[in-house]
PDB file of C-alpha atoms in Angstrom:
ATOM      1  CA  MET A   1      -7.519  15.651  26.683  1.00  0.00           C
ATOM      2  CA  GLU A   2      -4.019  16.632  25.531  1.00  0.00           C
ATOM      3  CA  LEU A   3      -3.070  12.956  25.416  1.00  0.00           C
ATOM      4  CA  LEU A   4      -6.148  12.162  23.314  1.00  0.00           C
ATOM      5  CA  ILE A   5      -5.455  15.026  20.896  1.00  0.00           C
ATOM      6  CA  SER A   6      -1.820  13.978  20.593  1.00  0.00           C
ATOM      7  CA  GLN A   7      -2.841  10.379  19.894  1.00  0.00           C
ATOM      8  CA  LEU A   8      -5.377  11.471  17.275  1.00  0.00           C
ATOM      9  CA  ILE A   9      -2.762  13.605  15.499  1.00  0.00           C
ATOM     10  CA  ASN A  10      -0.320  10.678  15.536  1.00  0.00           C
ATOM     11  CA  GLY A  11      -3.134   8.509  14.189  1.00  0.00           C
ATOM     12  CA  VAL A  12      -3.478  10.774  11.141  1.00  0.00           C
ATOM     13  CA  SER A  13       0.185  10.284  10.228  1.00  0.00           C
ATOM     14  CA  VAL A  14      -0.094   6.520  10.817  1.00  0.00           C
ATOM     15  CA  SER A  15      -3.217   6.385   8.633  1.00  0.00           C
ATOM     16  CA  ALA A  16      -1.309   8.256   5.915  1.00  0.00           C
ATOM     17  CA  MET A  17       1.395   5.572   5.971  1.00  0.00           C
ATOM     18  CA  LEU A  18      -1.207   2.788   5.953  1.00  0.00           C
ATOM     19  CA  PHE A  19      -3.092   4.371   3.055  1.00  0.00           C
ATOM     20  CA  ILE A  20       0.065   4.722   0.960  1.00  0.00           C
ATOM     21  CA  ALA A  21       0.947   1.086   1.675  1.00  0.00           C
ATOM     22  CA  ALA A  22      -2.587  -0.156   0.864  1.00  0.00           C
ATOM     23  CA  LEU A  23      -3.251   1.950  -2.252  1.00  0.00           C
ATOM     24  CA  GLY A  24      -1.190  -0.263  -4.532  1.00  0.00           C
ATOM     25  CA  LEU A  25      -2.946  -3.276  -3.051  1.00  0.00           C
ATOM     26  CA  VAL A  26      -6.435  -1.943  -3.798  1.00  0.00           C
ATOM     27  CA  ILE A  27      -5.396  -1.465  -7.431  1.00  0.00           C
ATOM     28  CA  ILE A  28      -3.940  -4.976  -7.821  1.00  0.00           C
ATOM     29  CA  PHE A  29      -6.268  -6.880  -5.493  1.00  0.00           C
ATOM     30  CA  GLY A  30      -9.445  -4.854  -5.746  1.00  0.00           C
ATOM     31  CA  LEU A  31      -9.454  -3.879  -9.418  1.00  0.00           C
ATOM     32  CA  MET A  32      -7.490  -6.736 -11.009  1.00  0.00           C
ATOM     33  CA  ASP A  33      -8.743  -9.443  -8.618  1.00  0.00           C
ATOM     34  CA  VAL A  34      -5.192 -10.697  -8.040  1.00  0.00           C
ATOM     35  CA  VAL A  35      -4.252 -11.806  -4.525  1.00  0.00           C
ATOM     36  CA  ASN A  36      -0.659 -10.583  -4.509  1.00  0.00           C
ATOM     37  CA  MET A  37       1.004 -11.911  -1.371  1.00  0.00           C
ATOM     38  CA  ALA A  38       4.295 -10.363  -2.519  1.00  0.00           C
ATOM     39  CA  HIS A  39       2.920  -6.823  -2.199  1.00  0.00           C
ATOM     40  CA  GLY A  40       4.675  -6.364   1.148  1.00  0.00           C
ATOM     41  CA  ASP A  41       7.971  -7.334  -0.447  1.00  0.00           C
ATOM     42  CA  LEU A  42       7.532  -4.621  -3.065  1.00  0.00           C
ATOM     43  CA  ILE A  43       7.228  -2.188  -0.150  1.00  0.00           C
ATOM     44  CA  MET A  44      10.418  -3.657   1.278  1.00  0.00           C
ATOM     45  CA  LEU A  45      12.247  -3.266  -2.057  1.00  0.00           C
ATOM     46  CA  GLY A  46      11.203   0.378  -2.212  1.00  0.00           C
ATOM     47  CA  ALA A  47      12.625   0.896   1.276  1.00  0.00           C
ATOM     48  CA  TYR A  48      15.950  -0.680   0.256  1.00  0.00           C
ATOM     49  CA  ILE A  49      16.094   1.519  -2.839  1.00  0.00           C
ATOM     50  CA  ALA A  50      15.624   4.570  -0.606  1.00  0.00           C
ATOM     51  CA  TYR A  51      18.399   3.274   1.670  1.00  0.00           C
ATOM     52  CA  PHE A  52      20.894   2.860  -1.167  1.00  0.00           C
ATOM     53  CA  VAL A  53      20.063   6.172  -2.846  1.00  0.00           C
ATOM     54  CA  THR A  54      20.194   8.292   0.318  1.00  0.00           C
ATOM     55  CA  THR A  55      22.672   6.485   2.576  1.00  0.00           C
ATOM     56  CA  VAL A  56      25.056   4.690   0.214  1.00  0.00           C
ATOM     57  CA  PHE A  57      25.097   7.145  -2.707  1.00  0.00           C
ATOM     58  CA  HIS A  58      24.170  10.226  -0.607  1.00  0.00           C
ATOM     59  CA  ALA A  59      21.606  11.451  -3.139  1.00  0.00           C
ATOM     60  CA  SER A  60      18.351  13.305  -2.567  1.00  0.00           C
ATOM     61  CA  PHE A  61      15.474  11.583  -0.817  1.00  0.00           C
ATOM     62  CA  PHE A  62      13.099  12.877  -3.485  1.00  0.00           C
ATOM     63  CA  LEU A  63      15.231  11.125  -6.109  1.00  0.00           C
ATOM     64  CA  ALA A  64      14.906   7.991  -3.989  1.00  0.00           C
ATOM     65  CA  MET A  65      11.106   8.334  -4.081  1.00  0.00           C
ATOM     66  CA  VAL A  66      11.112   8.594  -7.887  1.00  0.00           C
ATOM     67  CA  LEU A  67      13.513   5.679  -8.367  1.00  0.00           C
ATOM     68  CA  ALA A  68      11.596   3.523  -5.885  1.00  0.00           C
ATOM     69  CA  PHE A  69       8.404   4.062  -7.893  1.00  0.00           C
ATOM     70  CA  ILE A  70      10.013   3.452 -11.291  1.00  0.00           C
ATOM     71  CA  LEU A  71      12.131   0.411 -10.365  1.00  0.00           C
ATOM     72  CA  THR A  72       9.386  -1.405  -8.460  1.00  0.00           C
ATOM     73  CA  ALA A  73       6.954  -0.637 -11.304  1.00  0.00           C
ATOM     74  CA  ILE A  74       9.369  -2.289 -13.742  1.00  0.00           C
ATOM     75  CA  PHE A  75       9.749  -5.234 -11.373  1.00  0.00           C
ATOM     76  CA  GLY A  76       5.959  -5.444 -11.133  1.00  0.00           C
ATOM     77  CA  VAL A  77       5.679  -5.658 -14.933  1.00  0.00           C
ATOM     78  CA  LEU A  78       8.188  -8.525 -14.929  1.00  0.00           C
ATOM     79  CA  ILE A  79       6.115 -10.346 -12.298  1.00  0.00           C
ATOM     80  CA  GLU A  80       2.902  -9.793 -14.256  1.00  0.00           C
ATOM     81  CA  VAL A  81       4.338 -10.919 -17.585  1.00  0.00           C
ATOM     82  CA  THR A  82       6.248 -13.957 -16.334  1.00  0.00           C
ATOM     83  CA  LEU A  83       3.960 -15.207 -13.546  1.00  0.00           C
ATOM     84  CA  ILE A  84       0.579 -13.524 -13.072  1.00  0.00           C
ATOM     85  CA  LYS A  85      -0.395 -13.360 -16.755  1.00  0.00           C
ATOM     86  CA  LYS A  86      -1.062 -17.091 -16.941  1.00  0.00           C
ATOM     87  CA  LEU A  87      -2.987 -17.188 -13.652  1.00  0.00           C
ATOM     88  CA  TYR A  88      -5.750 -14.593 -14.116  1.00  0.00           C
ATOM     89  CA  GLY A  89      -9.024 -15.947 -12.751  1.00  0.00           C
ATOM     90  CA  LYS A  90      -7.242 -18.618 -10.682  1.00  0.00           C
ATOM     91  CA  VAL A  91      -7.290 -17.203  -7.161  1.00  0.00           C
ATOM     92  CA  ALA A  92      -5.775 -20.179  -5.320  1.00  0.00           C
ATOM     93  CA  GLU A  93      -2.944 -20.623  -7.816  1.00  0.00           C
ATOM     94  CA  THR A  94      -2.181 -16.894  -7.787  1.00  0.00           C
ATOM     95  CA  LEU A  95      -2.103 -16.824  -3.991  1.00  0.00           C
ATOM     96  CA  LEU A  96       0.299 -19.774  -3.805  1.00  0.00           C
ATOM     97  CA  ALA A  97       2.540 -18.452  -6.582  1.00  0.00           C
ATOM     98  CA  THR A  98       2.855 -14.953  -5.109  1.00  0.00           C
ATOM     99  CA  PHE A  99       3.357 -16.388  -1.607  1.00  0.00           C
ATOM    100  CA  ALA A 100       6.259 -18.485  -2.922  1.00  0.00           C
ATOM    101  CA  LEU A 101       7.589 -15.419  -4.744  1.00  0.00           C
ATOM    102  CA  SER A 102       7.399 -13.454  -1.486  1.00  0.00           C
ATOM    103  CA  ILE A 103       9.563 -16.016   0.316  1.00  0.00           C
ATOM    104  CA  ILE A 104      12.067 -16.051  -2.553  1.00  0.00           C
ATOM    105  CA  ILE A 105      12.381 -12.243  -2.580  1.00  0.00           C
ATOM    106  CA  GLU A 106      12.824 -12.094   1.201  1.00  0.00           C
ATOM    107  CA  GLN A 107      15.533 -14.764   1.234  1.00  0.00           C
ATOM    108  CA  VAL A 108      17.402 -13.280  -1.738  1.00  0.00           C
ATOM    109  CA  VAL A 109      17.417  -9.858  -0.065  1.00  0.00           C
ATOM    110  CA  ARG A 110      18.494 -11.419   3.231  1.00  0.00           C
ATOM    111  CA  MET A 111      21.407 -13.251   1.565  1.00  0.00           C
ATOM    112  CA  THR A 112      22.574 -10.230  -0.424  1.00  0.00           C
ATOM    113  CA  MET A 113      21.915  -7.393   2.035  1.00  0.00           C
ATOM    114  CA  GLY A 114      22.297  -9.251   5.328  1.00  0.00           C
ATOM    115  CA  PRO A 115      19.745  -9.699   8.125  1.00  0.00           C
ATOM    116  CA  GLU A 116      20.730  -6.589  10.089  1.00  0.00           C
ATOM    117  CA  ASP A 117      18.522  -3.511  10.134  1.00  0.00           C
ATOM    118  CA  LYS A 118      19.261  -0.594   7.829  1.00  0.00           C
ATOM    119  CA  PHE A 119      18.335   2.985   8.673  1.00  0.00           C
ATOM    120  CA  VAL A 120      17.421   5.985   6.535  1.00  0.00           C
ATOM    121  CA  GLY A 121      17.760   9.472   7.983  1.00  0.00           C
ATOM    122  CA  LEU A 122      14.783  11.804   8.103  1.00  0.00           C
ATOM    123  CA  PRO A 123      14.761  14.016   4.998  1.00  0.00           C
ATOM    124  CA  ILE A 124      12.757  16.651   6.865  1.00  0.00           C
ATOM    125  CA  GLU A 125      13.833  17.230  10.446  1.00  0.00           C
ATOM    126  CA  GLY A 126      12.326  19.378  13.142  1.00  0.00           C
ATOM    127  CA  SER A 127       8.885  19.512  14.662  1.00  0.00           C
ATOM    128  CA  LEU A 128       5.904  21.784  15.035  1.00  0.00           C
ATOM    129  CA  THR A 129       4.877  22.582  18.600  1.00  0.00           C
ATOM    130  CA  VAL A 130       1.290  23.550  19.431  1.00  0.00           C
ATOM    131  CA  GLY A 131       0.999  24.032  23.170  1.00  0.00           C
ATOM    132  CA  SER A 132       2.294  20.808  24.677  1.00  0.00           C
ATOM    133  CA  ILE A 133       1.670  18.818  21.485  1.00  0.00           C
ATOM    134  CA  VAL A 134       4.726  18.114  19.329  1.00  0.00           C
ATOM    135  CA  ILE A 135       4.188  17.124  15.679  1.00  0.00           C
ATOM    136  CA  PRO A 136       7.227  15.990  13.648  1.00  0.00           C
ATOM    137  CA  GLN A 137       7.455  17.801  10.331  1.00  0.00           C
ATOM    138  CA  TYR A 138       8.048  14.533   8.478  1.00  0.00           C
ATOM    139  CA  ASN A 139       4.640  13.331   9.713  1.00  0.00           C
ATOM    140  CA  LEU A 140       3.083  16.437   8.170  1.00  0.00           C
ATOM    141  CA  PHE A 141       4.981  15.658   4.966  1.00  0.00           C
ATOM    142  CA  LEU A 142       3.550  12.118   4.964  1.00  0.00           C
ATOM    143  CA  ILE A 143       0.021  13.467   5.372  1.00  0.00           C
ATOM    144  CA  ALA A 144       0.520  15.980   2.542  1.00  0.00           C
ATOM    145  CA  ILE A 145       2.088  13.436   0.172  1.00  0.00           C
ATOM    146  CA  SER A 146      -0.670  10.899   0.862  1.00  0.00           C
ATOM    147  CA  ILE A 147      -3.294  13.508  -0.081  1.00  0.00           C
ATOM    148  CA  LEU A 148      -1.383  14.333  -3.269  1.00  0.00           C
ATOM    149  CA  ILE A 149      -1.109  10.631  -4.154  1.00  0.00           C
ATOM    150  CA  LEU A 150      -4.843  10.181  -3.528  1.00  0.00           C
ATOM    151  CA  LEU A 151      -5.748  13.125  -5.779  1.00  0.00           C
ATOM    152  CA  ALA A 152      -3.307  12.037  -8.497  1.00  0.00           C
ATOM    153  CA  THR A 153      -4.664   8.471  -8.466  1.00  0.00           C
ATOM    154  CA  LEU A 154      -8.276   9.651  -8.644  1.00  0.00           C
ATOM    155  CA  GLY A 155      -7.364  11.980 -11.502  1.00  0.00           C
ATOM    156  CA  LEU A 156      -5.623   9.141 -13.340  1.00  0.00           C
ATOM    157  CA  PHE A 157      -8.611   6.807 -12.914  1.00  0.00           C
ATOM    158  CA  PHE A 158     -11.425   9.224 -13.727  1.00  0.00           C
ATOM    159  CA  LYS A 159      -9.876  11.907 -15.967  1.00  0.00           C
ATOM    160  CA  THR A 160      -7.690   9.938 -18.387  1.00  0.00           C
ATOM    161  CA  SER A 161      -8.187   7.466 -21.219  1.00  0.00           C
ATOM    162  CA  PHE A 162      -6.180   4.850 -19.339  1.00  0.00           C
ATOM    163  CA  GLY A 163      -8.463   5.148 -16.325  1.00  0.00           C
ATOM    164  CA  MET A 164     -11.560   4.786 -18.476  1.00  0.00           C
ATOM    165  CA  GLN A 165     -10.161   1.680 -20.154  1.00  0.00           C
ATOM    166  CA  LEU A 166      -9.116   0.234 -16.792  1.00  0.00           C
ATOM    167  CA  ARG A 167     -12.593   0.714 -15.349  1.00  0.00           C
ATOM    168  CA  ALA A 168     -14.101  -0.836 -18.472  1.00  0.00           C
ATOM    169  CA  VAL A 169     -11.851  -3.890 -18.228  1.00  0.00           C
ATOM    170  CA  THR A 170     -12.676  -4.217 -14.532  1.00  0.00           C
ATOM    171  CA  LYS A 171     -16.421  -4.128 -15.203  1.00  0.00           C
ATOM    172  CA  ASN A 172     -16.504  -6.423 -18.250  1.00  0.00           C
ATOM    173  CA  ARG A 173     -13.266  -7.829 -19.655  1.00  0.00           C
ATOM    174  CA  SER A 174     -14.761  -9.777 -22.573  1.00  0.00           C
ATOM    175  CA  MET A 175     -16.861  -6.834 -23.785  1.00  0.00           C
ATOM    176  CA  SER A 176     -13.843  -4.523 -23.487  1.00  0.00           C
ATOM    177  CA  GLN A 177     -11.864  -6.888 -25.712  1.00  0.00           C
ATOM    178  CA  CYS A 178     -14.712  -6.893 -28.238  1.00  0.00           C
ATOM    179  CA  LEU A 179     -14.613  -3.067 -28.273  1.00  0.00           C
ATOM    180  CA  GLY A 180     -10.918  -3.086 -29.170  1.00  0.00           C
ATOM    181  CA  ILE A 181      -9.285  -2.378 -25.790  1.00  0.00           C
ATOM    182  CA  ASN A 182      -5.884  -4.006 -25.422  1.00  0.00           C
ATOM    183  CA  THR A 183      -6.563  -5.736 -22.108  1.00  0.00           C
ATOM    184  CA  THR A 184      -3.063  -7.257 -21.973  1.00  0.00           C
ATOM    185  CA  ARG A 185      -1.525  -3.779 -22.068  1.00  0.00           C
ATOM    186  CA  ILE A 186      -3.990  -2.468 -19.488  1.00  0.00           C
ATOM    187  CA  ASP A 187      -3.193  -5.388 -17.166  1.00  0.00           C
ATOM    188  CA  SER A 188       0.554  -4.748 -17.372  1.00  0.00           C
ATOM    189  CA  LEU A 189       0.209  -0.996 -16.823  1.00  0.00           C
ATOM    190  CA  THR A 190      -2.171  -1.503 -13.910  1.00  0.00           C
ATOM    191  CA  PHE A 191       0.130  -4.001 -12.218  1.00  0.00           C
ATOM    192  CA  ALA A 192       3.037  -1.619 -12.808  1.00  0.00           C
ATOM    193  CA  LEU A 193       1.081   1.224 -11.194  1.00  0.00           C
ATOM    194  CA  GLY A 194       0.163  -0.846  -8.134  1.00  0.00           C
ATOM    195  CA  SER A 195       3.733  -2.124  -7.761  1.00  0.00           C
ATOM    196  CA  GLY A 196       5.193   1.350  -8.196  1.00  0.00           C
ATOM    197  CA  LEU A 197       2.921   2.732  -5.486  1.00  0.00           C
ATOM    198  CA  ALA A 198       4.078  -0.082  -3.186  1.00  0.00           C
ATOM    199  CA  GLY A 199       7.706   0.865  -3.831  1.00  0.00           C
ATOM    200  CA  LEU A 200       6.910   4.531  -3.200  1.00  0.00           C
ATOM    201  CA  ALA A 201       5.273   3.520   0.081  1.00  0.00           C
ATOM    202  CA  GLY A 202       8.440   1.667   1.075  1.00  0.00           C
ATOM    203  CA  ALA A 203      10.592   4.721   0.333  1.00  0.00           C
ATOM    204  CA  LEU A 204       8.317   6.938   2.433  1.00  0.00           C
ATOM    205  CA  LEU A 205       8.242   4.423   5.297  1.00  0.00           C
ATOM    206  CA  ALA A 206      12.015   3.891   5.362  1.00  0.00           C
ATOM    207  CA  PRO A 207      12.850   7.026   7.441  1.00  0.00           C
ATOM    208  CA  VAL A 208      10.402   6.032  10.213  1.00  0.00           C
ATOM    209  CA  LYS A 209      10.806   2.245  10.141  1.00  0.00           C
ATOM    210  CA  SER A 210      13.798  -0.066  10.211  1.00  0.00           C
ATOM    211  CA  VAL A 211      14.613  -1.400   6.737  1.00  0.00           C
ATOM    212  CA  THR A 212      14.733  -5.196   6.983  1.00  0.00           C
ATOM    213  CA  PRO A 213      14.027  -8.091   4.577  1.00  0.00           C
ATOM    214  CA  TYR A 214      10.808  -8.854   6.483  1.00  0.00           C
ATOM    215  CA  MET A 215       9.433  -5.341   6.992  1.00  0.00           C
ATOM    216  CA  GLY A 216       6.741  -5.791   4.339  1.00  0.00           C
ATOM    217  CA  THR A 217       5.051  -8.623   6.222  1.00  0.00           C
ATOM    218  CA  ALA A 218       3.687  -6.216   8.814  1.00  0.00           C
ATOM    219  CA  TYR A 219       1.891  -4.194   6.134  1.00  0.00           C
ATOM    220  CA  ILE A 220       0.397  -6.986   4.041  1.00  0.00           C
ATOM    221  CA  VAL A 221      -2.120  -7.973   6.754  1.00  0.00           C
ATOM    222  CA  ASP A 222      -3.107  -4.384   7.574  1.00  0.00           C
ATOM    223  CA  GLY A 223      -3.254  -3.622   3.861  1.00  0.00           C
ATOM    224  CA  PHE A 224      -5.705  -6.427   3.124  1.00  0.00           C
ATOM    225  CA  LEU A 225      -7.848  -5.433   6.100  1.00  0.00           C
ATOM    226  CA  THR A 226      -7.913  -1.843   4.900  1.00  0.00           C
ATOM    227  CA  VAL A 227      -8.910  -2.820   1.360  1.00  0.00           C
ATOM    228  CA  VAL A 228     -11.615  -5.246   2.504  1.00  0.00           C
ATOM    229  CA  LEU A 229     -13.085  -2.811   5.025  1.00  0.00           C
ATOM    230  CA  GLY A 230     -13.124   0.123   2.616  1.00  0.00           C
ATOM    231  CA  GLY A 231     -14.513  -1.825  -0.327  1.00  0.00           C
ATOM    232  CA  PHE A 232     -12.511  -3.868  -2.809  1.00  0.00           C
ATOM    233  CA  THR A 233     -12.657  -1.363  -5.669  1.00  0.00           C
ATOM    234  CA  SER A 234     -12.985   1.927  -3.787  1.00  0.00           C
ATOM    235  CA  ILE A 235      -9.932   4.189  -3.512  1.00  0.00           C
ATOM    236  CA  ILE A 236     -11.870   6.647  -1.350  1.00  0.00           C
ATOM    237  CA  GLY A 237     -13.005   3.730   0.805  1.00  0.00           C
ATOM    238  CA  THR A 238      -9.397   2.637   1.267  1.00  0.00           C
ATOM    239  CA  ALA A 239      -8.452   6.140   2.403  1.00  0.00           C
ATOM    240  CA  ALA A 240     -11.394   6.260   4.828  1.00  0.00           C
ATOM    241  CA  SER A 241     -10.788   2.773   6.246  1.00  0.00           C
ATOM    242  CA  SER A 242      -7.085   3.518   6.777  1.00  0.00           C
ATOM    243  CA  VAL A 243      -8.094   6.535   8.868  1.00  0.00           C
ATOM    244  CA  VAL A 244     -10.666   4.484  10.811  1.00  0.00           C
ATOM    245  CA  ILE A 245      -8.246   1.640  11.580  1.00  0.00           C
ATOM    246  CA  SER A 246      -5.220   3.788  12.425  1.00  0.00           C
ATOM    247  CA  GLU A 247      -7.126   6.337  14.489  1.00  0.00           C
ATOM    248  CA  SER A 248      -8.903   3.602  16.455  1.00  0.00           C
ATOM    249  CA  VAL A 249      -5.710   1.705  17.252  1.00  0.00           C
ATOM    250  CA  THR A 250      -3.726   4.861  18.059  1.00  0.00           C
ATOM    251  CA  ALA A 251      -6.443   6.378  20.265  1.00  0.00           C
ATOM    252  CA  MET A 252      -6.965   3.138  22.208  1.00  0.00           C
ATOM    253  CA  ALA A 253      -3.211   2.567  22.554  1.00  0.00           C
ATOM    254  CA  GLY A 254      -2.991   5.710  24.683  1.00  0.00           C
ATOM    255  CA  TYR A 255      -5.062   4.027  27.400  1.00  0.00           C
ATOM    256  CA  MET A 256      -4.125   0.356  26.970  1.00  0.00           C
ATOM    257  CA  SER A 257      -1.431  -1.743  25.317  1.00  0.00           C
ATOM    258  CA  GLU A 258      -1.155  -1.495  21.546  1.00  0.00           C
ATOM    259  CA  ILE A 259      -1.678  -5.245  21.158  1.00  0.00           C
ATOM    260  CA  THR A 260      -4.962  -5.086  23.088  1.00  0.00           C
ATOM    261  CA  ALA A 261      -6.064  -2.095  21.016  1.00  0.00           C
ATOM    262  CA  ARG A 262      -5.324  -3.899  17.760  1.00  0.00           C
ATOM    263  CA  VAL A 263      -7.201  -6.988  18.933  1.00  0.00           C
ATOM    264  CA  LEU A 264     -10.283  -4.910  19.781  1.00  0.00           C
ATOM    265  CA  VAL A 265     -10.168  -3.035  16.469  1.00  0.00           C
ATOM    266  CA  PHE A 266      -9.743  -6.240  14.472  1.00  0.00           C
ATOM    267  CA  CYS A 267     -12.693  -7.798  16.306  1.00  0.00           C
ATOM    268  CA  ILE A 268     -14.811  -4.785  15.350  1.00  0.00           C
ATOM    269  CA  ILE A 269     -13.656  -5.126  11.736  1.00  0.00           C
ATOM    270  CA  ILE A 270     -14.627  -8.808  11.718  1.00  0.00           C
ATOM    271  CA  ILE A 271     -18.106  -7.902  12.963  1.00  0.00           C
ATOM    272  CA  LEU A 272     -18.465  -5.197  10.305  1.00  0.00           C
ATOM    273  CA  ILE A 273     -17.361  -7.536   7.538  1.00  0.00           C
ATOM    274  CA  ARG A 274     -19.758 -10.197   8.844  1.00  0.00           C
ATOM    275  CA  PHE A 275     -22.764  -7.923   8.311  1.00  0.00           C
ATOM    276  CA  LYS A 276     -21.385  -5.878   5.388  1.00  0.00           C
ATOM    277  CA  PRO A 277     -18.994  -8.159   3.466  1.00  0.00           C
ATOM    278  CA  GLU A 278     -18.801  -5.826   0.453  1.00  0.00           C
ATOM    279  CA  GLY A 279     -17.130  -3.138   2.584  1.00  0.00           C
ATOM    280  CA  LEU A 280     -18.153   0.276   3.783  1.00  0.00           C
ATOM    281  CA  PHE A 281     -17.822   2.016   0.399  1.00  0.00           C
ATOM    282  CA  THR A 282     -19.210   0.151  -2.588  1.00  0.00           C
ATOM    283  CA  SER A 283     -20.708   1.239  -5.898  1.00  0.00           C
ATOM    284  CA  GLU A 284     -23.951  -0.248  -7.107  1.00  0.00           C
ATOM    285  CA  ARG A 285     -23.696  -2.538 -10.101  1.00  0.00           C
ATOM    286  CA  ARG A 286     -26.285  -3.955 -12.424  1.00  0.00           C
TER     287      ARG A 286
END
C-alpha cells in the first residue's frame, strides 16, 4: 500500500510536468489546427535558457522562467510570421515544414552547444516526509505552478477580450473577419502564447531532466496523446488526460517495467480513441 501511495504521489508530479508540456500544444494544435512538430524543440530551447540563466550567469531560477517564456514566445512569433502564416489550412505541408524546422533547430543547438548533457540545479531543495513516503519539495512546486498556469490560462481564455476573440476565430474565422476581428494579430498572439508556454515547460523540466538537444522529442509524442485523449480544444481535458496517463503509467511501473506499463496504457488510449475519437472532453457544436 505504501508503494502504491508513493507511486500515485509521484504520478501527480509527473502529470504536472506533462500538462505543462502539453498545454502549449493544445493551444497551437487544438485551437489553431496547426500540427507543430517543432513544439518539443521549443521545450528544449526553454530548458537551455534556464541552463544559461541559472548555471552560466548564476541568476535566479524565477528569472529563468520569465525569460524562457518571453524568448520562446518571440521565437514562436517569428516562426508563425515567416513559416506558418502561409500554410494555414494545409495540414500536410505544415507537418512537413515544422518537422524540417525541428531537425534544423536540433542540429543548430547540437553544433553550438555540443551533444553533452547539461544540468540545472534544483531551485527548491529538500523534501517532505509523511511516514515512509518522501516527497521532494520541487515536485510540490511543479504541482502548484501547474495549477496556477491552468487557472491563468482559463482566465485569459474566458475572462478577457483576447480570449473571446480567440474563441470566435476558432469557431468561425470568416465570420470573425467580417465582424472586424484582426485574425492575423490573434493568430500571432496565440502562437506566441503556445510557444511561450512550451519554453516555460522546458525551464521547469530542466532541473529534473538532462538538458540535451533532443530532450523535446520525448515530450512531443506524449503531448499529442494527451491533447487527443483530452479533446483537441479542451484545456480542462488536457489537464485531466495528463493525470490519467501519468498516474496509470506511474502506478503500473511500480509492479512491472516502465516500458510494459507505457505499452499497456497506450493500448488503452488507442481503444478509447477508436470508440471516442473526439476525446474525453468535448463541447457540443452546432
